[in-house]
XYZ file of N, CA and C in Angstrom:
84
model
N 0.835 -1.212 0.000
C 0.000 0.000 0.000
C 0.860 1.250 0.000
N 0.427 2.290 -0.707
C 1.189 3.539 -0.776
C 1.154 4.273 0.552
N 2.194 5.044 0.842
C 2.254 5.803 2.094
C 1.128 6.824 2.182
N 0.626 7.028 3.400
C -0.515 7.918 3.569
C -0.114 9.386 3.583
N 1.108 9.684 4.063
C 1.479 11.092 4.165
C 2.984 11.260 4.011
N 3.442 12.502 4.048
C 4.856 12.803 3.827
C 5.719 12.208 4.924
N 5.227 12.254 6.153
C 6.009 11.719 7.270
C 6.265 10.227 7.075
N 5.260 9.534 6.557
C 5.420 8.098 6.341
C 6.448 7.833 5.245
N 6.458 8.702 4.229
C 7.445 8.561 3.160
C 8.844 8.740 3.717
N 9.013 9.767 4.556
C 10.325 10.019 5.161
C 10.757 8.835 6.007
N 9.842 8.324 6.810
C 10.166 7.189 7.670
C 10.536 5.971 6.830
N 9.837 5.801 5.723
C 10.112 4.661 4.856
C 11.502 4.782 4.244
N 11.852 5.989 3.814
C 13.171 6.195 3.224
C 14.256 5.938 4.254
N 14.036 6.406 5.469
C 15.028 6.197 6.528
C 15.172 4.711 6.834
N 14.061 4.007 6.879
C 14.108 2.582 7.199
C 14.804 1.809 6.087
N 14.621 2.238 4.859
C 15.274 1.533 3.756
C 16.776 1.754 3.803
N 17.193 2.954 4.194
C 18.621 3.232 4.297
C 19.258 2.381 5.386
N 18.548 2.224 6.505
C 19.126 1.532 7.655
C 18.994 0.013 7.520
N 17.783 -0.464 7.273
C 17.555 -1.902 7.358
C 17.303 -2.580 6.029
N 17.242 -1.826 4.954
C 17.005 -2.447 3.655
C 15.530 -2.510 3.308
N 15.225 -3.185 2.226
C 13.854 -3.218 1.724
C 12.932 -3.993 2.660
N 13.489 -4.911 3.425
C 12.688 -5.770 4.286
C 11.870 -4.947 5.277
N 12.440 -3.858 5.782
C 11.739 -3.045 6.766
C 10.525 -2.373 6.142
N 10.617 -2.027 4.864
C 9.491 -1.373 4.196
C 8.306 -2.322 4.121
N 8.571 -3.574 3.754
C 7.490 -4.547 3.654
C 6.883 -4.816 5.025
N 7.715 -4.760 6.056
C 7.228 -5.029 7.402
C 6.315 -3.907 7.875
N 6.671 -2.652 7.559
C 5.896 -1.521 8.040
C 4.736 -1.209 7.112
N 4.774 -1.683 5.868
C 3.732 -1.369 4.901
C 2.405 -2.030 5.266
């Protein structure tokens, strides 16, 4: 599912930098 707001996009980008793509799928 697409991010609901800008803050979620920022958090997603940060999580991808730190933990890789796996974190995005976990939080999505």
